[in-house]
XYZ file of C-alpha atoms in Angstrom:
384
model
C 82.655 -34.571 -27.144
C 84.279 -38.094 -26.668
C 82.304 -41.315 -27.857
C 81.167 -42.459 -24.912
C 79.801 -39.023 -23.947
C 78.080 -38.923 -27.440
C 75.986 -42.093 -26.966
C 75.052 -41.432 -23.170
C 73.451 -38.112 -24.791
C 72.237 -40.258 -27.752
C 70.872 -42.877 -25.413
C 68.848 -40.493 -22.929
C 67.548 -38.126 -25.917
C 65.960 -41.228 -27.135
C 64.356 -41.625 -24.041
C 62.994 -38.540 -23.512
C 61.407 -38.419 -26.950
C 59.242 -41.241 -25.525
C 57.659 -38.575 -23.102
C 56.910 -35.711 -25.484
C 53.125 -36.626 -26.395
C 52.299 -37.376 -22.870
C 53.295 -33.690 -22.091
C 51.793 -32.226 -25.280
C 48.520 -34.045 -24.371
C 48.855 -32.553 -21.102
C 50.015 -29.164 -21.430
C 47.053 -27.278 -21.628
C 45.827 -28.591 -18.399
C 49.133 -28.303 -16.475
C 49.132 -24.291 -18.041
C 44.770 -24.332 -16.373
C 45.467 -25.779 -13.358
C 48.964 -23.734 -12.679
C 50.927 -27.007 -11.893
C 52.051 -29.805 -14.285
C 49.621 -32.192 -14.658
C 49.770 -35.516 -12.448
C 50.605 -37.801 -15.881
C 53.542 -35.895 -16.511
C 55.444 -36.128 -13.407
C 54.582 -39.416 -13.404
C 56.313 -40.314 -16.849
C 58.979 -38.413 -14.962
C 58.836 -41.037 -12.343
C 58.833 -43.745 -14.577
C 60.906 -43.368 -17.033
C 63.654 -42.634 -14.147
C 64.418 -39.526 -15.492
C 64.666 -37.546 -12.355
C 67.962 -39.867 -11.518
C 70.081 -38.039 -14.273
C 72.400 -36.129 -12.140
C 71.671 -38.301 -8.971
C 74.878 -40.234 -7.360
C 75.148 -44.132 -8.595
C 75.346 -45.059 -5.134
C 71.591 -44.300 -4.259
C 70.582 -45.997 -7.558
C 70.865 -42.553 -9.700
C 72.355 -42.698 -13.556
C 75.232 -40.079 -12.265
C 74.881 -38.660 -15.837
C 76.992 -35.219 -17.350
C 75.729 -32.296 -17.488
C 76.137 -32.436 -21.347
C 73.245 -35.094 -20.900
C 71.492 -32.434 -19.025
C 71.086 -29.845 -21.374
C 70.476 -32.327 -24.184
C 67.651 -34.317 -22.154
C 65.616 -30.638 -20.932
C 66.529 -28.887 -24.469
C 64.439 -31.685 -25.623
C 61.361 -31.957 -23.176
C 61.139 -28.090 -23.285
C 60.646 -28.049 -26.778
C 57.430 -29.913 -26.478
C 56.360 -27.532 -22.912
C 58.660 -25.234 -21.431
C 56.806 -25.580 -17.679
C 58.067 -29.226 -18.088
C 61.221 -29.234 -19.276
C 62.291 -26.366 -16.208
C 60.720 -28.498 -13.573
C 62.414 -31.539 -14.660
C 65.068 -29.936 -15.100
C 65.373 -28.152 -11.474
C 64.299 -31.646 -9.699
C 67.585 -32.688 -11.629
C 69.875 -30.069 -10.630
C 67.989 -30.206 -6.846
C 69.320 -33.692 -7.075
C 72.642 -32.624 -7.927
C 72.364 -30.099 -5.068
C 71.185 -32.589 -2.379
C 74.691 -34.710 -2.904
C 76.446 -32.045 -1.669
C 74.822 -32.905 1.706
C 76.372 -35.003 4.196
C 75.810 -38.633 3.391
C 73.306 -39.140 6.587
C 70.836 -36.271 4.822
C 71.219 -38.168 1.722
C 70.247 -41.205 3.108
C 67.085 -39.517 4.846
C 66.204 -38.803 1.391
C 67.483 -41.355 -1.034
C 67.455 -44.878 0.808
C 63.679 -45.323 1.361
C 63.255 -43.627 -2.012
C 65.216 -43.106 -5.024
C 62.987 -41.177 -7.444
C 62.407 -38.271 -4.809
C 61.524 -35.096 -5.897
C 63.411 -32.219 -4.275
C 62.069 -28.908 -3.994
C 64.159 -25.422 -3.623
C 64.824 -22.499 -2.923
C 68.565 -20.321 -3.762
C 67.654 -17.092 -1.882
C 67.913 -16.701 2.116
C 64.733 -15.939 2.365
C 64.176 -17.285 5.794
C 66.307 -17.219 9.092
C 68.392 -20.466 11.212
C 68.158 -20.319 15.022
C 70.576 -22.746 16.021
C 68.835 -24.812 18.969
C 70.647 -27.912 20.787
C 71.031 -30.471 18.252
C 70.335 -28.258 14.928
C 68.633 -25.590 14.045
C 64.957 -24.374 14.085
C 64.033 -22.660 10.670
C 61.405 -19.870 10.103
C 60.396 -18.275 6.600
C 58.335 -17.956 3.708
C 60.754 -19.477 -0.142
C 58.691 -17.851 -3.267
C 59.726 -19.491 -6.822
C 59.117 -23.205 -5.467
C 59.162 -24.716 -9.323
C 57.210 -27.908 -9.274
C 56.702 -27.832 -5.346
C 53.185 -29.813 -5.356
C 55.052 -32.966 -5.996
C 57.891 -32.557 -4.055
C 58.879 -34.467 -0.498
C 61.645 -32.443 0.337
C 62.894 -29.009 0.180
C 66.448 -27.502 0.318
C 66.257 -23.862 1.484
C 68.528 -20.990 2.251
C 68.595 -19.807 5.529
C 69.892 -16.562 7.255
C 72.387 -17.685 10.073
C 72.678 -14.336 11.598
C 74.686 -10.798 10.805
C 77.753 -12.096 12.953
C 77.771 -15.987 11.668
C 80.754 -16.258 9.716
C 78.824 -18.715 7.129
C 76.199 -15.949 6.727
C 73.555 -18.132 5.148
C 73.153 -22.131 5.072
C 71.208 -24.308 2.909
C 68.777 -26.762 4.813
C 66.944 -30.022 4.047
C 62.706 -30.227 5.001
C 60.764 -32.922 4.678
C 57.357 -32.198 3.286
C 55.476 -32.503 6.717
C 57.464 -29.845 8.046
C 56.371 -26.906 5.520
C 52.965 -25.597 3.945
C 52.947 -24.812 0.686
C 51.188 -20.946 -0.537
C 49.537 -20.867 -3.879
C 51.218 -17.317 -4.685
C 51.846 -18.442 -8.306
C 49.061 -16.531 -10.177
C 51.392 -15.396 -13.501
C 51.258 -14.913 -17.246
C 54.314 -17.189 -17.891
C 55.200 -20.686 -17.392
C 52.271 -21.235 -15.608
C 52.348 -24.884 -15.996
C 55.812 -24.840 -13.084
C 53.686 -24.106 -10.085
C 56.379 -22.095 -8.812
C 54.959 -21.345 -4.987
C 55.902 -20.535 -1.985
C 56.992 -22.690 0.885
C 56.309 -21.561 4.191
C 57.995 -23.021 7.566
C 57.400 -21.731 11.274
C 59.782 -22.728 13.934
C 60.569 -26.204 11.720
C 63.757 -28.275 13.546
C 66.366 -29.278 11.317
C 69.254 -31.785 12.331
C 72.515 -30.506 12.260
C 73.657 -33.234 9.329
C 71.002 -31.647 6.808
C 72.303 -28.284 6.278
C 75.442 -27.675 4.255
C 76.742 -23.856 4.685
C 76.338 -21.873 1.708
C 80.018 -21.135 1.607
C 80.839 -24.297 1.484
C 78.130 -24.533 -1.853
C 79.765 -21.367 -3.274
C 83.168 -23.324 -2.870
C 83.955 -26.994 -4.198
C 84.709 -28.512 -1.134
C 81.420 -29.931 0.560
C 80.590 -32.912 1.890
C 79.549 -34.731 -1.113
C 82.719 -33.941 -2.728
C 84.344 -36.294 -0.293
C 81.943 -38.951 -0.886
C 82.051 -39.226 -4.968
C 84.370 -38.842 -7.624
C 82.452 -37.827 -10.597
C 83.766 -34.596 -12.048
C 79.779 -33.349 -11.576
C 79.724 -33.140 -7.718
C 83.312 -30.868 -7.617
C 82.301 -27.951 -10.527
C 81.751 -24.513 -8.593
C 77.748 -24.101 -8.686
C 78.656 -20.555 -10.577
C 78.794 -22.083 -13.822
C 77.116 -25.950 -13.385
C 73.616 -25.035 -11.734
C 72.414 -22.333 -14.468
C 72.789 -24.683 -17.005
C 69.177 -26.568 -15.593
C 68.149 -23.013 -16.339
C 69.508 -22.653 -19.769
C 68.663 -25.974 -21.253
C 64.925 -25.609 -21.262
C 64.825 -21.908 -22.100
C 66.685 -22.830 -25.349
C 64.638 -25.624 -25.568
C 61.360 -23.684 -25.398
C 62.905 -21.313 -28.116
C 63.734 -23.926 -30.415
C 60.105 -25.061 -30.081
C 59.183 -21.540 -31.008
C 60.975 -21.336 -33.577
C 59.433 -24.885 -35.133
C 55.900 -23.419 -35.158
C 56.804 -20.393 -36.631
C 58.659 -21.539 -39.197
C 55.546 -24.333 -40.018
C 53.183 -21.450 -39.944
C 55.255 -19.412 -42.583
C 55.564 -22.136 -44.499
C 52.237 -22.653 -44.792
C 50.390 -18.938 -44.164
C 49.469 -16.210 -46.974
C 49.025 -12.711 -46.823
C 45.747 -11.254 -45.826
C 44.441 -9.506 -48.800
C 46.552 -10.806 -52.423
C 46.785 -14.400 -50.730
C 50.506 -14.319 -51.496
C 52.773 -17.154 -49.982
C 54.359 -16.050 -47.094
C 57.278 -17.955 -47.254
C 58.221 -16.509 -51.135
C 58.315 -12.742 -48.975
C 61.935 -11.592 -49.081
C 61.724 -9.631 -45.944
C 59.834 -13.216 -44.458
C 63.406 -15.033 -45.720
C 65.525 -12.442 -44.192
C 63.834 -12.157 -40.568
C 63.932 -16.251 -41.003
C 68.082 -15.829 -41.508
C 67.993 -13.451 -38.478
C 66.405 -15.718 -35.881
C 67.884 -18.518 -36.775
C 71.777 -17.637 -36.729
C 70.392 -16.128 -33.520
C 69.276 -19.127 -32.324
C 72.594 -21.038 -33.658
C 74.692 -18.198 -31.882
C 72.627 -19.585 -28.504
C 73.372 -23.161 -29.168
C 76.963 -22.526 -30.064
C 77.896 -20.662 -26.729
C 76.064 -23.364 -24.716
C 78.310 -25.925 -26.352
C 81.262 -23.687 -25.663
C 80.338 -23.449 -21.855
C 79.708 -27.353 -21.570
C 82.817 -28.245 -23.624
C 84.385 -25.931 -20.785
C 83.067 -27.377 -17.909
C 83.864 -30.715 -19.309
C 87.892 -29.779 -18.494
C 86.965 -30.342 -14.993
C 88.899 -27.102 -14.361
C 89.938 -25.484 -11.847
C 88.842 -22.557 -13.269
C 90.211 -19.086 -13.375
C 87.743 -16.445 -11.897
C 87.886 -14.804 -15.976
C 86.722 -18.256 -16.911
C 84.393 -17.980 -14.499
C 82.578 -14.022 -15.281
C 82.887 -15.199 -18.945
C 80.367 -18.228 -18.642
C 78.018 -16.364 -16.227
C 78.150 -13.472 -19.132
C 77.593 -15.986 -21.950
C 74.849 -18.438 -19.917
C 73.109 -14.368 -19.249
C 73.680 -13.455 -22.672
C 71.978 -16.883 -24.283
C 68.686 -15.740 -22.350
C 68.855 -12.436 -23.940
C 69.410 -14.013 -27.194
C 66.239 -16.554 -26.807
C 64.105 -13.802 -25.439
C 65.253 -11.896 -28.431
C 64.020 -14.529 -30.454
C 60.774 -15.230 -29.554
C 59.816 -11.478 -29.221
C 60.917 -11.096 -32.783
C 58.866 -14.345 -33.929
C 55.991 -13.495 -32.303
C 56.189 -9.844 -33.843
C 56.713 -11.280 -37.266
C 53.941 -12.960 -36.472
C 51.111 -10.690 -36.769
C 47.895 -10.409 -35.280
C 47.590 -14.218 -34.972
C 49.430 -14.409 -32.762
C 47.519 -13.582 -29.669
C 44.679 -16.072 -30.247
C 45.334 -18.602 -27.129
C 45.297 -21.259 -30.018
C 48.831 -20.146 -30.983
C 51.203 -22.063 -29.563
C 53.375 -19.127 -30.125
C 51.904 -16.926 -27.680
C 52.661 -19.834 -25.120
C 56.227 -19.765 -26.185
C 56.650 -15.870 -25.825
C 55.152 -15.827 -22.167
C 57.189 -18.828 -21.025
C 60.304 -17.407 -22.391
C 59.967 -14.420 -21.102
C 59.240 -15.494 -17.542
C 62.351 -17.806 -17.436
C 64.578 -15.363 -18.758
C 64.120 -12.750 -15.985
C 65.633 -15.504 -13.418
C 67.857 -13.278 -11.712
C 70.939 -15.451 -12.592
C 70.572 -14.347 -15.962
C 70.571 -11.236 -15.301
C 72.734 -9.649 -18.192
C 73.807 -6.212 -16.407
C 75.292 -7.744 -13.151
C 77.272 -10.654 -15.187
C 77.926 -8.317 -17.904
C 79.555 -5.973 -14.856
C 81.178 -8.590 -13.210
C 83.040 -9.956 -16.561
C 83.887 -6.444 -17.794
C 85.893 -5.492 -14.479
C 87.774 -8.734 -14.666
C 88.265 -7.950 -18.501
C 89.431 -4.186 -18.012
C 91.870 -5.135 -15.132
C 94.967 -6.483 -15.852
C 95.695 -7.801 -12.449
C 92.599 -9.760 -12.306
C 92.993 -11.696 -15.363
């Protein structure tokens, strides 16, 4: 990384450190009450962390994405439910300066530290009406909807629209909001549902999801930063990436403590003297290392500002699918190692395990279909 990239990481790490005992003080209720809890989206707020990725223009720090993954590797390590809704009202950000620059403004102008909900999957259909369109639907996975006062959702245009799906920007008065999110892991997100009936939407706040899948939108006219003309393929799943290695490297800190200082049940031996304790501690950490070492592959890629190859292309999607196998790896070998301690709800562990598990099964990082997709590109010597 170059020097100036180095101490904007340096700078915002510092930052976010600030934060970390407000969430660990706060955890346990946001993991109860199946939401964060108010005080940390407020340090959020505050601390103008939700500006990382947003456009300078509208008062946003118009960071990397290298200061992305550093920032939500680090607030995930204290509470994974955190660091992935911070980290998706970041990359929501990212997604709303696509937009035409009159949605932005109905977002952005009045206020800058907006949270933006949303939703990837056309889960709902677009009836275009004179002036717009009028939106019906019900978006599951809403991460951190409760505080949001927008939405971006994926729409259905119709079997014969060329565009085939579009995403569209509602304001919070528009939709309800479904508390379907009744889970064993990461809890603390509120991931809901929104639900819309016959909402109107302008025709300046949807952007065609072609148009998202290519890098020519709107917002690429309107900015120049590198961040708002990367192809979404391989620049949105790092918000998703960040905080599950994040949450993993927080696993791996209390497991590591608690070997340090456990002993065996019955001769009250010192766990951490146990050869076969040293070697599953080699094992989870190069695994671990292995994670972090492909992410900073993928980010020193991206950093090129491409274009990129469609090979380049599979092979991130693989490696960002194969990191979440990796981490999922992990923590289901910690928490084996483990013992029956465990499952005691006082184990932070357990915490760890469920969270981890629940991210990993995004469908993004799905490991078959990217594993597919890379190995026909590999195999085919046209295609490369």
């Amino acid at each position: 990384m170059t020097e100036a990239i180095d101490q904007e990481i340096t700078d915002i790490v510092k930052g976010v450190q600030a934060l970390l005992p407000i969430i660990q003080a706060h955890r346990e209720q946001s993991e109860q009450q199946r939401k964060l809890a108010q005080e940390i989206v407020q340090a959020f707020l505050e601390s103008r962390l939700v500006r990382l990725l947003m456009p300078a223009q509208w008062g946003g720090h118009e960071l990397s994405l290298d200061a992305l993954a550093a920032t939500m590797t680090e607030l995930a390590r204290a509470d994974a439910s955190a660091g992935w809704c911070c980290s998706l009202y970041c990359i929501h950000s990212c997604l709303l300066a696509l937009f035409p620059q009159q949605a932005q403004r109905d977002v952005w102008e009045a206020q800058p530290d907006t949270l933006l909900a949303a939703s990837f999957a056309p889960h709902g259909t677009a009836r275009q009406v004179k002036g717009g369109y009028q939106i019906s639907g019900a978006w599951p996975w809403a991460s951190g909807v409760d505080y949001c006062s927008w939405a971006i959702l994926n729409a259905a245009l119709g079997q014969d629209h060329p565009q085939g799906s579009a995403f569209f920007l509602v304001p919070r008065h528009d939709f309800l909001i479904e508390d379907t999110w009744h889970v064993c892991g990461l809890s603390g997100s509120g991931s809901k549902t929104i639900v819309l009936h016959e909402a109107f939407v302008p025709e300046y706040r949807q952007l065609p999801y072609t148009d998202f899948l290519s890098t020519h939108t709107p917002g690429s006219q309107l900015y120049t930063a590198p961040l708002y003309h990367l192809p979404h393929s391989i620049a949105f799943p790092i918000a998703l990436i960040a905080p599950i290695l994040g949450a993993t490297t927080g696993a791996y800190e209390q497991w590591r403590e608690a070997l340090e200082e456990g002993q065996t049940l019955f001769t009250r031996q010192r766990v951490a003297n146990l050869t076969h304790v040293q070697i599953r501690v080699a094992e989870i950490s190069v695994q671990l290392d292995s994670a972090r070492l492909l992410l900073q592959r993928g980010l020193d890629t991206i950093r090129t500002g491409g274009p990129f190859s469609s090979h380049q292309i599979a092979r991130q999607q693989r490696d960002y699918a194969w990191i979440a196998h990796l981490c999922r790896q992990t923590v289901e070998q910690m928490y084996i190692t483990s013992g029956g301690s465990a499952i005691f709800t006082s184990n932070p562990l357990q915490r760890y395990w469920r969270d981890v598990h629940a991210m990993t099964a995004h469908a993004v990082l799905n490991f078959e279909t990217a594993g597919t997709r890379f190995g026909h590109l590999e195999l085919d010597p046209m295609l490369h």
